[in-house]
C-alpha cells in the first residue's frame, strides 16, 4: 500500500509522530501541495491524505490509483465527496479527536472577555500600576460567570464538554440541537428552542456544523433578539456568523463581546469587519491544534486506513452516496 500526505505541515510541523501512518505502508509526506503538483505528489498512491488541499472532480483523472481519501480533520468540504463516491472511493474523516481541546479554547476566550487579563497585564507592563498610586485599579470591571446563563447551539461531544466546563464555573446551561436526548446529570440544565436560547442567554457558544440551514444563523435579526451585552463565542465554523452584522452589533454595544477562532475566509481579507470591531478576540483557527489533538488525528487516521484495508471502512462521509 502506498500512502501520500498532501499537506503534512498543516498538521505536523515536526512535533508529533507520523509512525502510526508510516508503519502501514510506503508513505510520502509533502509539506504542501498545489493543484499543479497534485498529480506528481500523489502519483501511485492508493491512499491520499489531505487536510486543506482540495480534491475535486476535475482532479480524479490525475489520480488513477487512488482508492481511499483520508481527511486529516473533521470538516471535509475540501473534497468533492459525490465525485469520489461515483468512483467508489470512500472519504474518511476523523471525529472527536480534540473535544476537550476545543471546549477549553472556547472557555479561554470567554474568560478573557470577562476577566480582561491581557488588557490589565499590558497596562501594568506599560507602567499604569506604578503611576496609579493605588493598591489596585481596573480599566474594565471583571465579570463573574457564576449565575450567568450560557446557551449552547449544538450539543454534540464538544457542546456537551463546554456545558460541563460552564457548569463547573457555576453557570446555568441551555442547549439547542436537532435531536435533544441524553440530558446531562448536572443542574440547572435544559434543552430549549433556538429563539428561547437566544433571548435567554448571557453567553452564546456555537458548536454546530455548517449546513445550508445553519449558515448565518447568527445574523442581524437573531442578534437583535439577544440580550444586550450578550457575549458570542464561535469555535465551530466562521460562516455560522454574519460578520458584518456581528461587527455592527459590537460597535453599537448590543453584543458585549465576541470570541472567535474561525472566520468566513481563512486567512481573512484585510477588510473583514471583525478585525476592527471592539471587544473582539480572534485566534487563527487554533482551538484544535494542541499537540495532543494532532497526535490523535494521526492515530485515528491510521485506524481509518487499517479498517478500510481490512474491508470494513469507518467514518466514511460519502457512504450514503454511490460509494461502496
mmCIF file of C-alpha atoms in Angstrom:
data_model
loop_
_atom_site.group_PDB
_atom_site.id
_atom_site.type_symbol
_atom_site.label_atom_id
_atom_site.label_comp_id
_atom_site.label_asym_id
_atom_site.label_seq_id
_atom_site.Cartn_x
_atom_site.Cartn_y
_atom_site.Cartn_z
ATOM 1 C CA UNK A 1 0.000 0.000 0.000
ATOM 2 C CA UNK A 2 1.259 3.453 -0.909
ATOM 3 C CA UNK A 3 0.144 6.497 1.079
ATOM 4 C CA UNK A 4 0.580 10.146 0.085
ATOM 5 C CA UNK A 5 0.147 13.018 2.545
ATOM 6 C CA UNK A 6 -0.528 16.188 0.560
ATOM 7 C CA UNK A 7 -0.109 18.891 3.209
ATOM 8 C CA UNK A 8 1.595 17.395 6.222
ATOM 9 C CA UNK A 9 2.988 20.684 7.533
ATOM 10 C CA UNK A 10 -0.538 21.850 8.400
ATOM 11 C CA UNK A 11 -0.935 19.032 10.901
ATOM 12 C CA UNK A 12 2.652 18.297 11.835
ATOM 13 C CA UNK A 13 5.383 20.930 11.693
ATOM 14 C CA UNK A 14 7.637 18.412 13.409
ATOM 15 C CA UNK A 15 6.282 17.993 16.917
ATOM 16 C CA UNK A 16 4.085 14.903 16.502
ATOM 17 C CA UNK A 17 4.761 11.364 15.280
ATOM 18 C CA UNK A 18 3.740 10.100 11.838
ATOM 19 C CA UNK A 19 4.653 6.462 12.600
ATOM 20 C CA UNK A 20 1.076 5.189 13.127
ATOM 21 C CA UNK A 21 0.543 6.005 9.439
ATOM 22 C CA UNK A 22 4.013 5.347 8.017
ATOM 23 C CA UNK A 23 4.005 1.866 9.556
ATOM 24 C CA UNK A 24 1.071 0.899 7.329
ATOM 25 C CA UNK A 25 2.867 1.204 4.011
ATOM 26 C CA UNK A 26 5.188 3.221 1.810
ATOM 27 C CA UNK A 27 4.420 6.809 2.797
ATOM 28 C CA UNK A 28 5.403 10.061 1.125
ATOM 29 C CA UNK A 29 4.780 13.201 3.184
ATOM 30 C CA UNK A 30 4.675 16.543 1.404
ATOM 31 C CA UNK A 31 4.654 19.774 3.394
ATOM 32 C CA UNK A 32 2.151 21.276 0.948
ATOM 33 C CA UNK A 33 0.697 20.608 -2.479
ATOM 34 C CA UNK A 34 -0.531 22.994 -5.139
ATOM 35 C CA UNK A 35 -3.022 21.915 -7.761
ATOM 36 C CA UNK A 36 -0.188 21.886 -10.290
ATOM 37 C CA UNK A 37 1.777 19.484 -8.051
ATOM 38 C CA UNK A 38 -1.126 17.183 -7.219
ATOM 39 C CA UNK A 39 -0.546 14.523 -9.890
ATOM 40 C CA UNK A 40 3.152 14.270 -9.042
ATOM 41 C CA UNK A 41 2.736 14.326 -5.248
ATOM 42 C CA UNK A 42 0.044 11.628 -5.256
ATOM 43 C CA UNK A 43 1.482 9.516 -8.067
ATOM 44 C CA UNK A 44 0.796 5.828 -7.492
ATOM 45 C CA UNK A 45 -0.856 6.391 -4.117
ATOM 46 C CA UNK A 46 -3.639 4.052 -3.030
ATOM 47 C CA UNK A 47 -4.463 6.332 -0.090
ATOM 48 C CA UNK A 48 -4.363 10.125 -0.368
ATOM 49 C CA UNK A 49 -4.469 12.155 2.848
ATOM 50 C CA UNK A 50 -5.379 15.827 2.899
ATOM 51 C CA UNK A 51 -6.123 18.484 5.447
ATOM 52 C CA UNK A 52 -6.827 21.590 3.375
ATOM 53 C CA UNK A 53 -5.645 20.653 -0.124
ATOM 54 C CA UNK A 54 -8.728 20.428 -2.385
ATOM 55 C CA UNK A 55 -9.588 17.180 -4.127
ATOM 56 C CA UNK A 56 -12.261 17.933 -6.683
ATOM 57 C CA UNK A 57 -13.964 16.134 -9.557
ATOM 58 C CA UNK A 58 -11.522 17.632 -12.022
ATOM 59 C CA UNK A 59 -8.620 16.078 -10.100
ATOM 60 C CA UNK A 60 -9.762 12.472 -10.427
ATOM 61 C CA UNK A 61 -8.113 11.870 -13.793
ATOM 62 C CA UNK A 62 -4.788 12.920 -12.240
ATOM 63 C CA UNK A 63 -5.127 10.251 -9.539
ATOM 64 C CA UNK A 64 -5.923 6.964 -11.311
ATOM 65 C CA UNK A 65 -4.526 4.786 -8.496
ATOM 66 C CA UNK A 66 -6.363 6.484 -5.621
ATOM 67 C CA UNK A 67 -8.703 4.096 -3.790
ATOM 68 C CA UNK A 68 -9.269 5.934 -0.489
ATOM 69 C CA UNK A 69 -9.204 9.547 0.659
ATOM 70 C CA UNK A 70 -8.449 10.382 4.265
ATOM 71 C CA UNK A 71 -9.263 13.827 5.604
ATOM 72 C CA UNK A 72 -6.928 14.830 8.422
ATOM 73 C CA UNK A 73 -9.735 16.788 10.063
ATOM 74 C CA UNK A 74 -13.445 16.592 10.799
ATOM 75 C CA UNK A 75 -14.604 19.042 8.125
ATOM 76 C CA UNK A 76 -14.424 17.558 4.624
ATOM 77 C CA UNK A 77 -15.639 20.426 2.448
ATOM 78 C CA UNK A 78 -12.299 20.443 0.547
ATOM 79 C CA UNK A 79 -13.205 17.080 -1.000
ATOM 80 C CA UNK A 80 -15.909 16.522 -3.613
ATOM 81 C CA UNK A 81 -17.418 13.542 -1.831
ATOM 82 C CA UNK A 82 -20.038 12.899 -4.513
ATOM 83 C CA UNK A 83 -17.393 12.677 -7.239
ATOM 84 C CA UNK A 84 -15.357 10.300 -5.088
ATOM 85 C CA UNK A 85 -18.438 8.156 -4.443
ATOM 86 C CA UNK A 86 -19.058 7.829 -8.163
ATOM 87 C CA UNK A 87 -15.595 6.270 -8.453
ATOM 88 C CA UNK A 88 -16.284 4.088 -5.372
ATOM 89 C CA UNK A 89 -13.617 5.931 -3.404
ATOM 90 C CA UNK A 90 -14.534 6.234 0.285
ATOM 91 C CA UNK A 91 -13.732 9.514 2.002
ATOM 92 C CA UNK A 92 -12.964 9.025 5.698
ATOM 93 C CA UNK A 93 -12.640 11.842 8.212
ATOM 94 C CA UNK A 94 -11.673 11.949 11.885
ATOM 95 C CA UNK A 95 -14.033 12.934 14.673
ATOM 96 C CA UNK A 96 -13.793 13.590 18.403
ATOM 97 C CA UNK A 97 -10.014 13.970 18.303
ATOM 98 C CA UNK A 98 -9.955 17.193 20.305
ATOM 99 C CA UNK A 99 -13.212 17.509 22.234
ATOM 100 C CA UNK A 100 -11.675 18.902 25.415
ATOM 101 C CA UNK A 101 -9.170 20.964 23.441
ATOM 102 C CA UNK A 102 -11.813 22.931 21.539
ATOM 103 C CA UNK A 103 -14.081 23.342 24.563
ATOM 104 C CA UNK A 104 -11.172 24.636 26.637
ATOM 105 C CA UNK A 105 -10.325 27.142 23.905
ATOM 106 C CA UNK A 106 -13.903 28.419 23.874
ATOM 107 C CA UNK A 107 -13.767 28.768 27.652
ATOM 108 C CA UNK A 108 -10.418 30.581 27.410
ATOM 109 C CA UNK A 109 -11.977 33.113 25.040
ATOM 110 C CA UNK A 110 -14.895 33.575 27.417
ATOM 111 C CA UNK A 111 -12.654 34.056 30.452
ATOM 112 C CA UNK A 112 -10.507 36.593 28.612
ATOM 113 C CA UNK A 113 -13.597 38.559 27.541
ATOM 114 C CA UNK A 114 -14.887 38.549 31.124
ATOM 115 C CA UNK A 115 -11.688 38.949 33.152
ATOM 116 C CA UNK A 116 -9.659 41.157 30.744
ATOM 117 C CA UNK A 117 -6.383 39.571 31.810
ATOM 118 C CA UNK A 118 -4.372 40.615 28.738
ATOM 119 C CA UNK A 119 -5.678 44.182 28.914
ATOM 120 C CA UNK A 120 -4.559 44.547 32.509
ATOM 121 C CA UNK A 121 -1.259 42.739 32.026
ATOM 122 C CA UNK A 122 -0.393 45.123 29.183
ATOM 123 C CA UNK A 123 -1.496 48.062 31.330
ATOM 124 C CA UNK A 124 0.752 47.016 34.223
ATOM 125 C CA UNK A 125 3.728 46.483 31.908
ATOM 126 C CA UNK A 126 3.166 49.963 30.467
ATOM 127 C CA UNK A 127 3.529 51.411 33.971
ATOM 128 C CA UNK A 128 -0.097 52.216 34.781
ATOM 129 C CA UNK A 129 0.045 50.489 38.174
ATOM 130 C CA UNK A 130 3.254 52.277 39.096
ATOM 131 C CA UNK A 131 1.618 55.600 38.289
ATOM 132 C CA UNK A 132 -1.742 54.837 39.867
ATOM 133 C CA UNK A 133 -0.707 55.361 43.485
ATOM 134 C CA UNK A 134 -3.254 52.706 44.499
ATOM 135 C CA UNK A 135 -3.073 49.084 45.542
ATOM 136 C CA UNK A 136 -5.487 48.176 42.750
ATOM 137 C CA UNK A 137 -7.217 49.611 39.698
ATOM 138 C CA UNK A 138 -9.137 48.326 36.704
ATOM 139 C CA UNK A 139 -9.626 49.551 33.174
ATOM 140 C CA UNK A 140 -12.750 47.393 32.775
ATOM 141 C CA UNK A 141 -14.517 45.727 35.686
ATOM 142 C CA UNK A 142 -14.222 41.937 35.604
ATOM 143 C CA UNK A 143 -17.340 39.819 35.149
ATOM 144 C CA UNK A 144 -18.140 36.736 37.252
ATOM 145 C CA UNK A 145 -19.583 33.778 35.346
ATOM 146 C CA UNK A 146 -21.371 32.222 38.303
ATOM 147 C CA UNK A 147 -25.133 32.621 37.933
ATOM 148 C CA UNK A 148 -24.984 33.637 34.258
ATOM 149 C CA UNK A 149 -26.708 31.561 31.580
ATOM 150 C CA UNK A 150 -24.815 30.045 28.675
ATOM 151 C CA UNK A 151 -26.663 28.877 25.578
ATOM 152 C CA UNK A 152 -25.039 26.125 23.539
ATOM 153 C CA UNK A 153 -26.059 25.980 19.891
ATOM 154 C CA UNK A 154 -25.226 22.374 19.065
ATOM 155 C CA UNK A 155 -24.869 19.696 21.711
ATOM 156 C CA UNK A 156 -22.557 17.096 20.268
ATOM 157 C CA UNK A 157 -19.384 15.999 22.014
ATOM 158 C CA UNK A 158 -17.797 19.469 22.098
ATOM 159 C CA UNK A 159 -21.007 21.228 23.071
ATOM 160 C CA UNK A 160 -21.522 18.754 25.911
ATOM 161 C CA UNK A 161 -17.968 19.270 27.173
ATOM 162 C CA UNK A 162 -18.451 23.042 27.012
ATOM 163 C CA UNK A 163 -21.586 22.607 29.104
ATOM 164 C CA UNK A 164 -19.622 20.684 31.717
ATOM 165 C CA UNK A 165 -16.982 23.413 31.891
ATOM 166 C CA UNK A 166 -19.611 26.146 32.131
ATOM 167 C CA UNK A 167 -21.421 24.235 34.873
ATOM 168 C CA UNK A 168 -18.138 23.954 36.790
ATOM 169 C CA UNK A 169 -17.977 27.763 36.758
ATOM 170 C CA UNK A 170 -21.485 27.940 38.208
ATOM 171 C CA UNK A 171 -23.328 28.837 35.022
ATOM 172 C CA UNK A 172 -26.860 27.821 34.079
ATOM 173 C CA UNK A 173 -26.781 25.801 30.851
ATOM 174 C CA UNK A 174 -29.261 25.829 27.966
ATOM 175 C CA UNK A 175 -28.789 23.767 24.813
ATOM 176 C CA UNK A 176 -30.371 23.669 21.385
ATOM 177 C CA UNK A 177 -29.874 20.780 18.961
ATOM 178 C CA UNK A 178 -31.915 18.991 16.305
ATOM 179 C CA UNK A 179 -32.477 15.824 18.327
ATOM 180 C CA UNK A 180 -32.359 16.564 22.066
ATOM 181 C CA UNK A 181 -31.558 13.419 24.025
ATOM 182 C CA UNK A 182 -29.489 12.165 26.947
ATOM 183 C CA UNK A 183 -29.572 15.325 29.067
ATOM 184 C CA UNK A 184 -26.567 15.667 31.372
ATOM 185 C CA UNK A 185 -26.886 14.895 35.070
ATOM 186 C CA UNK A 186 -25.891 18.349 36.281
ATOM 187 C CA UNK A 187 -28.381 21.093 37.052
ATOM 188 C CA UNK A 188 -29.583 23.649 36.119
ATOM 189 C CA UNK A 189 -29.747 22.417 32.522
ATOM 190 C CA UNK A 190 -32.485 22.451 29.903
ATOM 191 C CA UNK A 191 -32.945 21.745 26.217
ATOM 192 C CA UNK A 192 -34.791 24.600 24.558
ATOM 193 C CA UNK A 193 -35.674 26.141 21.211
ATOM 194 C CA UNK A 194 -33.214 28.341 19.380
ATOM 195 C CA UNK A 195 -35.313 31.526 19.785
ATOM 196 C CA UNK A 196 -35.675 30.894 23.516
ATOM 197 C CA UNK A 197 -31.943 30.221 23.846
ATOM 198 C CA UNK A 198 -31.031 33.409 22.005
ATOM 199 C CA UNK A 199 -33.258 35.604 24.155
ATOM 200 C CA UNK A 200 -32.386 33.940 27.479
ATOM 201 C CA UNK A 201 -28.593 33.623 27.398
ATOM 202 C CA UNK A 202 -25.847 35.898 28.678
ATOM 203 C CA UNK A 203 -23.303 33.905 26.670
ATOM 204 C CA UNK A 204 -23.947 32.026 23.416
ATOM 205 C CA UNK A 205 -21.434 29.437 22.219
ATOM 206 C CA UNK A 206 -21.649 27.866 18.755
ATOM 207 C CA UNK A 207 -20.881 24.147 18.414
ATOM 208 C CA UNK A 208 -22.989 23.122 15.420
ATOM 209 C CA UNK A 209 -21.933 22.046 11.903
ATOM 210 C CA UNK A 210 -22.112 24.408 8.948
ATOM 211 C CA UNK A 211 -25.039 23.495 6.680
ATOM 212 C CA UNK A 212 -27.366 25.387 4.376
ATOM 213 C CA UNK A 213 -29.686 25.725 7.378
ATOM 214 C CA UNK A 214 -27.105 26.979 9.869
ATOM 215 C CA UNK A 215 -25.178 29.326 7.559
ATOM 216 C CA UNK A 216 -25.507 32.855 9.032
ATOM 217 C CA UNK A 217 -27.759 31.561 11.783
ATOM 218 C CA UNK A 218 -26.254 34.453 13.740
ATOM 219 C CA UNK A 219 -27.397 37.460 11.724
ATOM 220 C CA UNK A 220 -28.834 40.923 12.237
ATOM 221 C CA UNK A 221 -32.257 39.555 13.163
ATOM 222 C CA UNK A 222 -31.121 36.835 15.560
ATOM 223 C CA UNK A 223 -28.632 39.210 17.194
ATOM 224 C CA UNK A 224 -31.448 41.693 17.768
ATOM 225 C CA UNK A 225 -33.273 39.057 19.843
ATOM 226 C CA UNK A 226 -30.286 38.521 22.144
ATOM 227 C CA UNK A 227 -29.865 40.219 25.497
ATOM 228 C CA UNK A 228 -27.974 43.489 25.328
ATOM 229 C CA UNK A 229 -24.373 42.803 26.272
ATOM 230 C CA UNK A 230 -24.519 39.121 25.328
ATOM 231 C CA UNK A 231 -21.154 37.506 24.603
ATOM 232 C CA UNK A 232 -20.872 35.361 21.472
ATOM 233 C CA UNK A 233 -18.327 32.538 21.069
ATOM 234 C CA UNK A 234 -17.567 30.640 17.866
ATOM 235 C CA UNK A 235 -15.148 27.723 17.732
ATOM 236 C CA UNK A 236 -17.161 25.873 15.070
ATOM 237 C CA UNK A 237 -17.302 27.414 11.570
ATOM 238 C CA UNK A 238 -16.886 31.018 10.505
ATOM 239 C CA UNK A 239 -19.892 31.123 8.191
ATOM 240 C CA UNK A 240 -22.266 30.450 11.067
ATOM 241 C CA UNK A 241 -21.956 34.180 11.753
ATOM 242 C CA UNK A 242 -22.831 37.106 9.503
ATOM 243 C CA UNK A 243 -19.636 39.015 10.241
ATOM 244 C CA UNK A 244 -20.941 42.382 9.064
ATOM 245 C CA UNK A 245 -23.969 42.104 11.346
ATOM 246 C CA UNK A 246 -21.813 40.959 14.270
ATOM 247 C CA UNK A 247 -19.360 43.835 13.797
ATOM 248 C CA UNK A 248 -22.232 46.346 13.750
ATOM 249 C CA UNK A 249 -23.684 44.861 16.943
ATOM 250 C CA UNK A 250 -20.288 45.024 18.643
ATOM 251 C CA UNK A 251 -19.862 48.643 17.594
ATOM 252 C CA UNK A 252 -23.295 49.558 18.958
ATOM 253 C CA UNK A 253 -22.717 47.646 22.200
ATOM 254 C CA UNK A 254 -25.650 45.315 21.668
ATOM 255 C CA UNK A 255 -23.147 42.470 21.576
ATOM 256 C CA UNK A 256 -20.928 42.758 24.628
ATOM 257 C CA UNK A 257 -18.100 40.742 23.143
ATOM 258 C CA UNK A 258 -17.087 38.202 20.543
ATOM 259 C CA UNK A 259 -14.536 35.437 20.875
ATOM 260 C CA UNK A 260 -13.961 33.530 17.655
ATOM 261 C CA UNK A 261 -11.413 31.022 16.437
ATOM 262 C CA UNK A 262 -12.888 30.861 12.938
ATOM 263 C CA UNK A 263 -13.750 33.313 10.174
ATOM 264 C CA UNK A 264 -15.676 33.068 6.918
ATOM 265 C CA UNK A 265 -12.413 33.399 4.959
ATOM 266 C CA UNK A 266 -9.180 31.999 6.367
ATOM 267 C CA UNK A 267 -6.819 33.791 6.332
ATOM 268 C CA UNK A 268 -9.131 36.824 6.464
ATOM 269 C CA UNK A 269 -9.219 39.625 3.966
ATOM 270 C CA UNK A 270 -7.932 42.968 5.195
ATOM 271 C CA UNK A 271 -11.440 44.429 5.079
ATOM 272 C CA UNK A 272 -13.048 41.811 7.325
ATOM 273 C CA UNK A 273 -15.177 44.000 9.628
ATOM 274 C CA UNK A 274 -14.374 41.917 12.709
ATOM 275 C CA UNK A 275 -10.709 42.901 12.562
ATOM 276 C CA UNK A 276 -11.627 46.425 13.670
ATOM 277 C CA UNK A 277 -14.606 45.558 15.886
ATOM 278 C CA UNK A 278 -14.420 46.446 19.595
ATOM 279 C CA UNK A 279 -14.420 43.813 22.359
ATOM 280 C CA UNK A 280 -13.397 41.138 19.881
ATOM 281 C CA UNK A 281 -10.923 38.308 20.306
ATOM 282 C CA UNK A 282 -9.834 36.439 17.168
ATOM 283 C CA UNK A 283 -7.484 33.468 17.221
ATOM 284 C CA UNK A 284 -6.181 31.884 13.989
ATOM 285 C CA UNK A 285 -8.172 28.626 13.941
ATOM 286 C CA UNK A 286 -6.031 27.007 16.636
ATOM 287 C CA UNK A 287 -8.591 25.522 19.034
ATOM 288 C CA UNK A 288 -7.895 22.092 17.518
ATOM 289 C CA UNK A 289 -4.121 22.456 17.358
ATOM 290 C CA UNK A 290 -2.772 21.112 20.651
ATOM 291 C CA UNK A 291 -0.034 18.508 20.305
ATOM 292 C CA UNK A 292 -2.369 16.006 21.935
ATOM 293 C CA UNK A 293 -5.169 16.597 19.436
ATOM 294 C CA UNK A 294 -2.894 16.494 16.395
ATOM 295 C CA UNK A 295 -1.385 13.198 17.531
ATOM 296 C CA UNK A 296 -4.929 11.892 17.948
ATOM 297 C CA UNK A 297 -5.678 12.842 14.333
ATOM 298 C CA UNK A 298 -2.753 10.752 13.130
ATOM 299 C CA UNK A 299 -3.780 7.775 15.271
ATOM 300 C CA UNK A 300 -7.418 7.968 14.161
ATOM 301 C CA UNK A 301 -6.420 8.336 10.505
ATOM 302 C CA UNK A 302 -4.213 5.264 10.809
ATOM 303 C CA UNK A 303 -7.179 3.334 12.180
ATOM 304 C CA UNK A 304 -9.338 4.577 9.277
ATOM 305 C CA UNK A 305 -6.727 3.243 6.834
ATOM 306 C CA UNK A 306 -6.432 -0.108 8.643
ATOM 307 C CA UNK A 307 -10.180 -0.621 8.706
ATOM 308 C CA UNK A 308 -10.528 0.333 5.038
ATOM 309 C CA UNK A 309 -7.695 -2.022 4.081
ATOM 310 C CA UNK A 310 -9.423 -4.822 6.005
ATOM 311 C CA UNK A 311 -12.659 -4.263 4.080
ATOM 312 C CA UNK A 312 -14.678 -2.626 6.877
ATOM 313 C CA UNK A 313 -14.154 1.128 6.473
ATOM 314 C CA UNK A 314 -15.271 3.517 9.220
ATOM 315 C CA UNK A 315 -16.006 7.254 9.366
ATOM 316 C CA UNK A 316 -17.000 7.222 5.690
ATOM 317 C CA UNK A 317 -18.674 10.561 4.940
ATOM 318 C CA UNK A 318 -19.922 9.536 1.481
ATOM 319 C CA UNK A 319 -21.264 6.107 2.415
ATOM 320 C CA UNK A 320 -24.861 7.142 1.677
ATOM 321 C CA UNK A 321 -23.968 8.037 -1.891
ATOM 322 C CA UNK A 322 -22.774 5.783 -4.707
ATOM 323 C CA UNK A 323 -19.691 4.633 -2.794
ATOM 324 C CA UNK A 324 -19.474 1.005 -1.735
#
